[in-house]
JSON list of C-alpha atoms in Angstrom, two decimals:
[
{"chain": "A", "resi": 1, "resn": "MET", "atom": "CA", "xyz": [71.14, -42.38, -87.28]},
{"chain": "A", "resi": 2, "resn": "LYS", "atom": "CA", "xyz": [67.92, -41.95, -89.44]},
{"chain": "A", "resi": 3, "resn": "GLU", "atom": "CA", "xyz": [68.38, -39.71, -92.73]},
{"chain": "A", "resi": 4, "resn": "ARG", "atom": "CA", "xyz": [66.69, -36.51, -91.74]},
{"chain": "A", "resi": 5, "resn": "ARG", "atom": "CA", "xyz": [63.60, -35.95, -93.99]},
{"chain": "A", "resi": 6, "resn": "ARG", "atom": "CA", "xyz": [63.04, -32.50, -95.46]},
{"chain": "A", "resi": 7, "resn": "GLY", "atom": "CA", "xyz": [60.73, -30.92, -97.87]},
{"chain": "A", "resi": 8, "resn": "ALA", "atom": "CA", "xyz": [58.23, -32.85, -99.75]},
{"chain": "A", "resi": 9, "resn": "VAL", "atom": "CA", "xyz": [59.03, -36.15, -98.20]},
{"chain": "A", "resi": 10, "resn": "LEU", "atom": "CA", "xyz": [58.94, -35.02, -94.65]},
{"chain": "A", "resi": 11, "resn": "GLU", "atom": "CA", "xyz": [55.42, -33.42, -95.71]},
{"chain": "A", "resi": 12, "resn": "GLU", "atom": "CA", "xyz": [54.14, -36.47, -97.30]},
{"chain": "A", "resi": 13, "resn": "ALA", "atom": "CA", "xyz": [55.20, -38.58, -94.54]},
{"chain": "A", "resi": 14, "resn": "ILE", "atom": "CA", "xyz": [53.33, -36.29, -91.87]},
{"chain": "A", "resi": 15, "resn": "LEU", "atom": "CA", "xyz": [50.18, -36.37, -94.21]},
{"chain": "A", "resi": 16, "resn": "ASP", "atom": "CA", "xyz": [50.01, -39.97, -94.07]},
{"chain": "A", "resi": 17, "resn": "ALA", "atom": "CA", "xyz": [50.61, -40.18, -90.21]},
{"chain": "A", "resi": 18, "resn": "ALA", "atom": "CA", "xyz": [47.79, -37.41, -90.14]},
{"chain": "A", "resi": 19, "resn": "TYR", "atom": "CA", "xyz": [45.62, -39.67, -92.18]},
{"chain": "A", "resi": 20, "resn": "ALA", "atom": "CA", "xyz": [46.39, -43.03, -90.36]},
{"chain": "A", "resi": 21, "resn": "GLU", "atom": "CA", "xyz": [45.41, -41.06, -86.96]},
{"chain": "A", "resi": 22, "resn": "LEU", "atom": "CA", "xyz": [42.19, -39.72, -88.40]},
{"chain": "A", "resi": 23, "resn": "ASP", "atom": "CA", "xyz": [41.50, -43.38, -89.57]},
{"chain": "A", "resi": 24, "resn": "ALA", "atom": "CA", "xyz": [42.26, -44.90, -86.02]},
{"chain": "A", "resi": 25, "resn": "HIS", "atom": "CA", "xyz": [40.87, -42.44, -83.94]},
{"chain": "A", "resi": 26, "resn": "GLY", "atom": "CA", "xyz": [38.58, -39.94, -86.13]},
{"chain": "A", "resi": 27, "resn": "TYR", "atom": "CA", "xyz": [38.58, -36.14, -85.79]},
{"chain": "A", "resi": 28, "resn": "ALA", "atom": "CA", "xyz": [37.60, -36.21, -82.05]},
{"chain": "A", "resi": 29, "resn": "GLY", "atom": "CA", "xyz": [40.68, -37.96, -81.53]},
{"chain": "A", "resi": 30, "resn": "LEU", "atom": "CA", "xyz": [43.19, -36.40, -83.75]},
{"chain": "A", "resi": 31, "resn": "THR", "atom": "CA", "xyz": [46.01, -34.55, -82.30]},
{"chain": "A", "resi": 32, "resn": "MET", "atom": "CA", "xyz": [49.05, -32.70, -83.54]},
{"chain": "A", "resi": 33, "resn": "GLU", "atom": "CA", "xyz": [51.17, -34.48, -80.81]},
{"chain": "A", "resi": 34, "resn": "GLY", "atom": "CA", "xyz": [49.74, -37.74, -82.04]},
{"chain": "A", "resi": 35, "resn": "VAL", "atom": "CA", "xyz": [50.63, -37.16, -85.61]},
{"chain": "A", "resi": 36, "resn": "ALA", "atom": "CA", "xyz": [54.08, -35.91, -84.88]},
{"chain": "A", "resi": 37, "resn": "VAL", "atom": "CA", "xyz": [54.79, -39.12, -82.91]},
{"chain": "A", "resi": 38, "resn": "ARG", "atom": "CA", "xyz": [53.51, -41.27, -85.60]},
{"chain": "A", "resi": 39, "resn": "ALA", "atom": "CA", "xyz": [55.61, -39.47, -88.11]},
{"chain": "A", "resi": 40, "resn": "GLY", "atom": "CA", "xyz": [58.29, -39.54, -85.97]},
{"chain": "A", "resi": 41, "resn": "THR", "atom": "CA", "xyz": [58.97, -35.51, -86.05]},
{"chain": "A", "resi": 42, "resn": "SER", "atom": "CA", "xyz": [57.75, -33.01, -83.53]},
{"chain": "A", "resi": 43, "resn": "ARG", "atom": "CA", "xyz": [54.96, -30.79, -83.05]},
{"chain": "A", "resi": 44, "resn": "PRO", "atom": "CA", "xyz": [56.68, -27.32, -84.06]},
{"chain": "A", "resi": 45, "resn": "VAL", "atom": "CA", "xyz": [57.42, -29.02, -87.64]},
{"chain": "A", "resi": 46, "resn": "LEU", "atom": "CA", "xyz": [53.72, -29.64, -88.08]},
{"chain": "A", "resi": 47, "resn": "ALA", "atom": "CA", "xyz": [53.09, -26.17, -86.63]},
{"chain": "A", "resi": 48, "resn": "ARG", "atom": "CA", "xyz": [55.20, -24.26, -89.45]},
{"chain": "A", "resi": 49, "resn": "ARG", "atom": "CA", "xyz": [53.13, -26.13, -91.91]},
{"chain": "A", "resi": 50, "resn": "TRP", "atom": "CA", "xyz": [49.63, -26.39, -90.29]},
{"chain": "A", "resi": 51, "resn": "GLU", "atom": "CA", "xyz": [48.42, -23.62, -88.24]},
{"chain": "A", "resi": 52, "resn": "THR", "atom": "CA", "xyz": [45.41, -25.90, -86.84]},
{"chain": "A", "resi": 53, "resn": "ARG", "atom": "CA", "xyz": [44.29, -29.67, -86.78]},
{"chain": "A", "resi": 54, "resn": "ALA", "atom": "CA", "xyz": [41.48, -28.92, -88.93]},
{"chain": "A", "resi": 55, "resn": "ASP", "atom": "CA", "xyz": [43.82, -27.63, -91.67]},
{"chain": "A", "resi": 56, "resn": "LEU", "atom": "CA", "xyz": [46.15, -30.93, -91.18]},
{"chain": "A", "resi": 57, "resn": "ALA", "atom": "CA", "xyz": [43.17, -33.02, -91.30]},
{"chain": "A", "resi": 58, "resn": "VAL", "atom": "CA", "xyz": [41.91, -31.46, -94.60]},
{"chain": "A", "resi": 59, "resn": "ALA", "atom": "CA", "xyz": [45.44, -31.68, -96.25]},
{"chain": "A", "resi": 60, "resn": "ALA", "atom": "CA", "xyz": [45.75, -35.26, -95.17]},
{"chain": "A", "resi": 61, "resn": "ILE", "atom": "CA", "xyz": [42.50, -36.23, -96.51]},
{"chain": "A", "resi": 62, "resn": "ARG", "atom": "CA", "xyz": [43.09, -34.18, -99.86]},
{"chain": "A", "resi": 63, "resn": "ARG", "atom": "CA", "xyz": [46.62, -36.20, -100.33]},
{"chain": "A", "resi": 64, "resn": "GLN", "atom": "CA", "xyz": [44.46, -39.62, -99.99]},
{"chain": "A", "resi": 65, "resn": "MET", "atom": "CA", "xyz": [41.69, -38.47, -102.53]},
{"chain": "A", "resi": 66, "resn": "SER", "atom": "CA", "xyz": [44.56, -37.57, -104.89]},
{"chain": "A", "resi": 67, "resn": "ARG", "atom": "CA", "xyz": [45.62, -40.85, -105.05]},
{"chain": "A", "resi": 68, "resn": "HIS", "atom": "CA", "xyz": [42.04, -41.81, -106.45]},
{"chain": "A", "resi": 69, "resn": "PRO", "atom": "CA", "xyz": [41.61, -39.21, -109.24]},
{"chain": "A", "resi": 70, "resn": "ILE", "atom": "CA", "xyz": [38.15, -39.28, -110.92]},
{"chain": "A", "resi": 71, "resn": "THR", "atom": "CA", "xyz": [38.92, -38.65, -114.54]},
{"chain": "A", "resi": 72, "resn": "ILE", "atom": "CA", "xyz": [36.59, -40.15, -117.26]},
{"chain": "A", "resi": 73, "resn": "GLU", "atom": "CA", "xyz": [37.32, -40.93, -120.32]},
{"chain": "A", "resi": 74, "resn": "ASP", "atom": "CA", "xyz": [35.21, -40.81, -123.45]},
{"chain": "A", "resi": 75, "resn": "MET", "atom": "CA", "xyz": [33.27, -43.97, -123.51]},
{"chain": "A", "resi": 76, "resn": "GLY", "atom": "CA", "xyz": [30.84, -43.10, -126.32]},
{"chain": "A", "resi": 77, "resn": "SER", "atom": "CA", "xyz": [27.90, -43.58, -123.74]},
{"chain": "A", "resi": 78, "resn": "VAL", "atom": "CA", "xyz": [26.65, -40.98, -121.30]},
{"chain": "A", "resi": 79, "resn": "ARG", "atom": "CA", "xyz": [25.24, -43.90, -119.21]},
{"chain": "A", "resi": 80, "resn": "ALA", "atom": "CA", "xyz": [28.68, -45.70, -118.92]},
{"chain": "A", "resi": 81, "resn": "GLU", "atom": "CA", "xyz": [30.55, -42.71, -118.02]},
{"chain": "A", "resi": 82, "resn": "LEU", "atom": "CA", "xyz": [27.93, -41.68, -115.50]},
{"chain": "A", "resi": 83, "resn": "LEU", "atom": "CA", "xyz": [28.37, -45.19, -114.09]},
{"chain": "A", "resi": 84, "resn": "GLU", "atom": "CA", "xyz": [31.87, -44.82, -114.22]},
{"chain": "A", "resi": 85, "resn": "LEU", "atom": "CA", "xyz": [32.17, -41.45, -112.59]},
{"chain": "A", "resi": 86, "resn": "LEU", "atom": "CA", "xyz": [30.17, -42.87, -109.38]},
{"chain": "A", "resi": 87, "resn": "GLU", "atom": "CA", "xyz": [32.25, -46.03, -108.98]},
{"chain": "A", "resi": 88, "resn": "ARG", "atom": "CA", "xyz": [35.29, -43.79, -109.13]},
{"chain": "A", "resi": 89, "resn": "ALA", "atom": "CA", "xyz": [33.52, -41.68, -106.35]},
{"chain": "A", "resi": 90, "resn": "SER", "atom": "CA", "xyz": [32.67, -44.68, -104.57]},
{"chain": "A", "resi": 91, "resn": "GLU", "atom": "CA", "xyz": [36.50, -46.04, -104.55]},
{"chain": "A", "resi": 92, "resn": "ARG", "atom": "CA", "xyz": [37.23, -42.65, -103.40]},
{"chain": "A", "resi": 93, "resn": "ALA", "atom": "CA", "xyz": [34.80, -42.77, -100.57]},
{"chain": "A", "resi": 94, "resn": "ARG", "atom": "CA", "xyz": [35.94, -46.35, -99.45]},
{"chain": "A", "resi": 95, "resn": "THR", "atom": "CA", "xyz": [39.60, -45.44, -99.31]},
{"chain": "A", "resi": 96, "resn": "SER", "atom": "CA", "xyz": [39.00, -42.18, -97.57]},
{"chain": "A", "resi": 97, "resn": "ALA", "atom": "CA", "xyz": [36.36, -43.32, -94.81]},
{"chain": "A", "resi": 98, "resn": "ALA", "atom": "CA", "xyz": [38.28, -40.99, -92.49]},
{"chain": "A", "resi": 99, "resn": "MET", "atom": "CA", "xyz": [36.79, -37.97, -94.39]},
{"chain": "A", "resi": 100, "resn": "PHE", "atom": "CA", "xyz": [33.31, -38.89, -92.46]},
{"chain": "A", "resi": 101, "resn": "THR", "atom": "CA", "xyz": [34.83, -38.21, -89.20]},
{"chain": "A", "resi": 102, "resn": "LEU", "atom": "CA", "xyz": [35.21, -34.68, -90.09]},
{"chain": "A", "resi": 103, "resn": "PHE", "atom": "CA", "xyz": [31.07, -34.25, -90.42]},
{"chain": "A", "resi": 104, "resn": "ALA", "atom": "CA", "xyz": [31.10, -33.76, -86.70]},
{"chain": "A", "resi": 105, "resn": "ALA", "atom": "CA", "xyz": [30.25, -31.06, -84.39]},
{"chain": "A", "resi": 106, "resn": "ALA", "atom": "CA", "xyz": [33.90, -30.70, -83.41]},
{"chain": "A", "resi": 107, "resn": "TYR", "atom": "CA", "xyz": [35.15, -29.63, -87.00]},
{"chain": "A", "resi": 108, "resn": "PHE", "atom": "CA", "xyz": [32.47, -27.32, -87.87]},
{"chain": "A", "resi": 109, "resn": "GLY", "atom": "CA", "xyz": [32.51, -25.89, -84.22]},
{"chain": "A", "resi": 110, "resn": "GLU", "atom": "CA", "xyz": [36.57, -25.16, -84.58]},
{"chain": "A", "resi": 111, "resn": "THR", "atom": "CA", "xyz": [36.45, -23.85, -88.11]},
{"chain": "A", "resi": 112, "resn": "GLY", "atom": "CA", "xyz": [33.23, -21.99, -88.38]},
{"chain": "A", "resi": 113, "resn": "THR", "atom": "CA", "xyz": [32.44, -23.59, -91.67]},
{"chain": "A", "resi": 114, "resn": "SER", "atom": "CA", "xyz": [29.45, -25.82, -93.14]},
{"chain": "A", "resi": 115, "resn": "PRO", "atom": "CA", "xyz": [29.42, -29.09, -95.16]},
{"chain": "A", "resi": 116, "resn": "GLN", "atom": "CA", "xyz": [29.44, -26.96, -98.08]},
{"chain": "A", "resi": 117, "resn": "GLY", "atom": "CA", "xyz": [32.80, -25.22, -97.02]},
{"chain": "A", "resi": 118, "resn": "LEU", "atom": "CA", "xyz": [34.54, -28.20, -96.30]},
{"chain": "A", "resi": 119, "resn": "ARG", "atom": "CA", "xyz": [33.40, -30.04, -99.68]},
{"chain": "A", "resi": 120, "resn": "GLU", "atom": "CA", "xyz": [35.09, -26.95, -101.12]},
{"chain": "A", "resi": 121, "resn": "ALA", "atom": "CA", "xyz": [38.43, -27.36, -99.37]},
{"chain": "A", "resi": 122, "resn": "LEU", "atom": "CA", "xyz": [38.52, -30.99, -100.28]},
{"chain": "A", "resi": 123, "resn": "ILE", "atom": "CA", "xyz": [37.83, -30.58, -103.96]},
{"chain": "A", "resi": 124, "resn": "LYS", "atom": "CA", "xyz": [39.65, -27.33, -104.25]},
{"chain": "A", "resi": 125, "resn": "GLY", "atom": "CA", "xyz": [41.71, -27.55, -107.56]},
{"chain": "A", "resi": 126, "resn": "GLU", "atom": "CA", "xyz": [39.91, -30.53, -109.08]},
{"chain": "A", "resi": 127, "resn": "THR", "atom": "CA", "xyz": [38.67, -30.74, -112.55]},
{"chain": "A", "resi": 128, "resn": "ASP", "atom": "CA", "xyz": [34.73, -31.13, -112.28]},
{"chain": "A", "resi": 129, "resn": "ALA", "atom": "CA", "xyz": [34.55, -34.58, -114.13]},
{"chain": "A", "resi": 130, "resn": "LEU", "atom": "CA", "xyz": [30.49, -34.21, -114.12]},
{"chain": "A", "resi": 131, "resn": "LYS", "atom": "CA", "xyz": [30.64, -31.34, -116.31]},
{"chain": "A", "resi": 132, "resn": "LEU", "atom": "CA", "xyz": [32.83, -32.78, -118.67]},
{"chain": "A", "resi": 133, "resn": "VAL", "atom": "CA", "xyz": [30.69, -36.09, -118.95]},
{"chain": "A", "resi": 134, "resn": "LEU", "atom": "CA", "xyz": [27.63, -33.94, -119.26]},
{"chain": "A", "resi": 135, "resn": "ASP", "atom": "CA", "xyz": [29.16, -31.66, -122.00]},
{"chain": "A", "resi": 136, "resn": "ARG", "atom": "CA", "xyz": [30.34, -34.69, -124.16]},
{"chain": "A", "resi": 137, "resn": "ALA", "atom": "CA", "xyz": [26.72, -36.16, -123.78]},
{"chain": "A", "resi": 138, "resn": "VAL", "atom": "CA", "xyz": [25.27, -32.81, -125.12]},
{"chain": "A", "resi": 139, "resn": "ALA", "atom": "CA", "xyz": [27.64, -32.68, -128.00]},
{"chain": "A", "resi": 140, "resn": "ARG", "atom": "CA", "xyz": [26.46, -36.47, -128.76]},
{"chain": "A", "resi": 141, "resn": "GLY", "atom": "CA", "xyz": [22.94, -35.55, -128.60]},
{"chain": "A", "resi": 142, "resn": "GLU", "atom": "CA", "xyz": [22.43, -37.78, -125.57]},
{"chain": "A", "resi": 143, "resn": "ILE", "atom": "CA", "xyz": [21.18, -35.08, -123.38]},
{"chain": "A", "resi": 144, "resn": "ASP", "atom": "CA", "xyz": [19.10, -32.11, -123.96]},
{"chain": "A", "resi": 145, "resn": "GLU", "atom": "CA", "xyz": [21.10, -29.04, -123.08]},
{"chain": "A", "resi": 146, "resn": "ARG", "atom": "CA", "xyz": [18.16, -27.04, -121.94]},
{"chain": "A", "resi": 147, "resn": "LYS", "atom": "CA", "xyz": [17.06, -29.31, -119.07]},
{"chain": "A", "resi": 148, "resn": "LEU", "atom": "CA", "xyz": [20.73, -29.24, -117.64]},
{"chain": "A", "resi": 149, "resn": "VAL", "atom": "CA", "xyz": [19.26, -26.80, -114.94]},
{"chain": "A", "resi": 150, "resn": "PRO", "atom": "CA", "xyz": [21.16, -26.58, -111.26]},
{"chain": "A", "resi": 151, "resn": "PRO", "atom": "CA", "xyz": [18.75, -29.13, -109.26]},
{"chain": "A", "resi": 152, "resn": "VAL", "atom": "CA", "xyz": [19.03, -31.50, -112.14]},
{"chain": "A", "resi": 153, "resn": "THR", "atom": "CA", "xyz": [23.01, -31.32, -112.97]},
{"chain": "A", "resi": 154, "resn": "THR", "atom": "CA", "xyz": [23.88, -31.55, -109.19]},
{"chain": "A", "resi": 155, "resn": "LEU", "atom": "CA", "xyz": [21.45, -34.36, -108.31]},
{"chain": "A", "resi": 156, "resn": "LEU", "atom": "CA", "xyz": [23.61, -37.29, -108.70]},
{"chain": "A", "resi": 157, "resn": "TYR", "atom": "CA", "xyz": [26.25, -35.61, -106.46]},
{"chain": "A", "resi": 158, "resn": "ASP", "atom": "CA", "xyz": [23.66, -34.66, -104.29]},
{"chain": "A", "resi": 159, "resn": "LEU", "atom": "CA", "xyz": [22.29, -38.08, -103.92]},
{"chain": "A", "resi": 160, "resn": "PHE", "atom": "CA", "xyz": [25.82, -39.67, -103.58]},
{"chain": "A", "resi": 161, "resn": "ARG", "atom": "CA", "xyz": [26.84, -37.09, -100.73]},
{"chain": "A", "resi": 162, "resn": "SER", "atom": "CA", "xyz": [23.60, -37.55, -98.98]},
{"chain": "A", "resi": 163, "resn": "GLN", "atom": "CA", "xyz": [24.06, -41.47, -99.21]},
{"chain": "A", "resi": 164, "resn": "ALA", "atom": "CA", "xyz": [27.68, -41.38, -98.08]},
{"chain": "A", "resi": 165, "resn": "ILE", "atom": "CA", "xyz": [27.00, -39.06, -95.01]},
{"chain": "A", "resi": 166, "resn": "MET", "atom": "CA", "xyz": [23.89, -40.85, -93.67]},
{"chain": "A", "resi": 167, "resn": "THR", "atom": "CA", "xyz": [25.71, -44.41, -93.90]},
{"chain": "A", "resi": 168, "resn": "PHE", "atom": "CA", "xyz": [29.26, -43.61, -93.71]},
{"chain": "A", "resi": 169, "resn": "ALA", "atom": "CA", "xyz": [29.73, -45.70, -96.54]},
{"chain": "A", "resi": 170, "resn": "ALA", "atom": "CA", "xyz": [29.98, -45.79, -100.51]},
{"chain": "A", "resi": 171, "resn": "PRO", "atom": "CA", "xyz": [26.60, -46.58, -102.17]},
{"chain": "A", "resi": 172, "resn": "PRO", "atom": "CA", "xyz": [26.25, -49.76, -103.22]},
{"chain": "A", "resi": 173, "resn": "VAL", "atom": "CA", "xyz": [26.24, -50.71, -107.29]},
{"chain": "A", "resi": 174, "resn": "GLU", "atom": "CA", "xyz": [22.68, -51.15, -107.77]},
{"chain": "A", "resi": 175, "resn": "LEU", "atom": "CA", "xyz": [21.56, -47.74, -105.91]},
{"chain": "A", "resi": 176, "resn": "ARG", "atom": "CA", "xyz": [23.69, -45.95, -107.95]},
{"chain": "A", "resi": 177, "resn": "GLN", "atom": "CA", "xyz": [22.26, -47.74, -111.21]},
{"chain": "A", "resi": 178, "resn": "ALA", "atom": "CA", "xyz": [18.81, -46.82, -110.23]},
{"chain": "A", "resi": 179, "resn": "TRP", "atom": "CA", "xyz": [20.06, -43.05, -109.88]},
{"chain": "A", "resi": 180, "resn": "VAL", "atom": "CA", "xyz": [21.21, -43.00, -113.27]},
{"chain": "A", "resi": 181, "resn": "ASP", "atom": "CA", "xyz": [18.74, -45.01, -114.96]},
{"chain": "A", "resi": 182, "resn": "THR", "atom": "CA", "xyz": [15.50, -44.34, -113.34]},
{"chain": "A", "resi": 183, "resn": "LEU", "atom": "CA", "xyz": [15.93, -40.77, -112.21]},
{"chain": "A", "resi": 184, "resn": "PHE", "atom": "CA", "xyz": [18.85, -38.50, -114.10]},
{"chain": "A", "resi": 185, "resn": "LEU", "atom": "CA", "xyz": [18.69, -39.72, -117.60]},
{"chain": "A", "resi": 186, "resn": "PRO", "atom": "CA", "xyz": [15.04, -39.90, -117.71]},
{"chain": "A", "resi": 187, "resn": "LEU", "atom": "CA", "xyz": [15.03, -36.32, -116.42]},
{"chain": "A", "resi": 188, "resn": "VAL", "atom": "CA", "xyz": [17.88, -35.02, -119.12]},
{"chain": "A", "resi": 189, "resn": "SER", "atom": "CA", "xyz": [16.87, -37.35, -122.22]},
{"chain": "A", "resi": 190, "resn": "PRO", "atom": "CA", "xyz": [16.27, -35.34, -125.46]},
{"chain": "A", "resi": 191, "resn": "THR", "atom": "CA", "xyz": [12.97, -37.33, -125.83]},
{"chain": "A", "resi": 192, "resn": "THR", "atom": "CA", "xyz": [10.52, -37.61, -122.57]},
{"chain": "A", "resi": 193, "resn": "PRO", "atom": "CA", "xyz": [8.57, -40.74, -122.02]},
{"chain": "A", "resi": 194, "resn": "GLY", "atom": "CA", "xyz": [5.34, -40.81, -124.50]},
{"chain": "A", "resi": 195, "resn": "GLN", "atom": "CA", "xyz": [7.05, -38.33, -126.92]},
{"chain": "A", "resi": 196, "resn": "GLY", "atom": "CA", "xyz": [8.07, -40.60, -129.54]},
{"chain": "A", "resi": 197, "resn": "ALA", "atom": "CA", "xyz": [4.80, -42.60, -129.61]},
{"chain": "A", "resi": 198, "resn": "ALA", "atom": "CA", "xyz": [2.62, -39.46, -129.78]},
{"chain": "A", "resi": 199, "resn": "ARG", "atom": "CA", "xyz": [4.95, -37.99, -132.62]},
{"chain": "A", "resi": 200, "resn": "SER", "atom": "CA", "xyz": [4.47, -41.51, -134.44]},
{"chain": "A", "resi": 201, "resn": "LYS", "atom": "CA", "xyz": [0.54, -41.20, -134.04]},
{"chain": "A", "resi": 202, "resn": "SER", "atom": "CA", "xyz": [0.36, -37.90, -135.38]},
{"chain": "A", "resi": 203, "resn": "ALA", "atom": "CA", "xyz": [2.89, -38.82, -138.61]}
]
């Protein structure tokens, strides 16, 4: 006889099964029955933990995302840290491709939520890695804190999400580098283009 699973062990097996079902069939094909069969348990066991398949789908993707945490150590360079952050986010997107199947009318119709609400549910409790990177950059004098207004501070994440949702894939390295080098850093640099030359002439 199989050993009876309980608690965290059973829950992890169910979440792994739910993610596998999402990956194989998408959100439209996700059923509590299918997950129960794959996990080797029963539908009532699932229902005691997650009221709806939407709740189960979000929990399964959060578990998958937790295997790829976005934690950026101090690298002494804001450019290096931003590129590393986008690389970590890309790794997470590649391994959690099933999350893109939630961006469908079925999910939002069932939950009455929005893409923003879905994002908040998926990242609930996570540390804001981008804020930590930007705070370090300000402390090092690499970024002008006055320029970190909301449209700018969210620019990299906004570009990343837009690209990922439009293509259902992580953005390529070259595109991520272009976002950092030609869009973001020039916007937040303490010295804007031309200021240095003008200052030299006036001196």
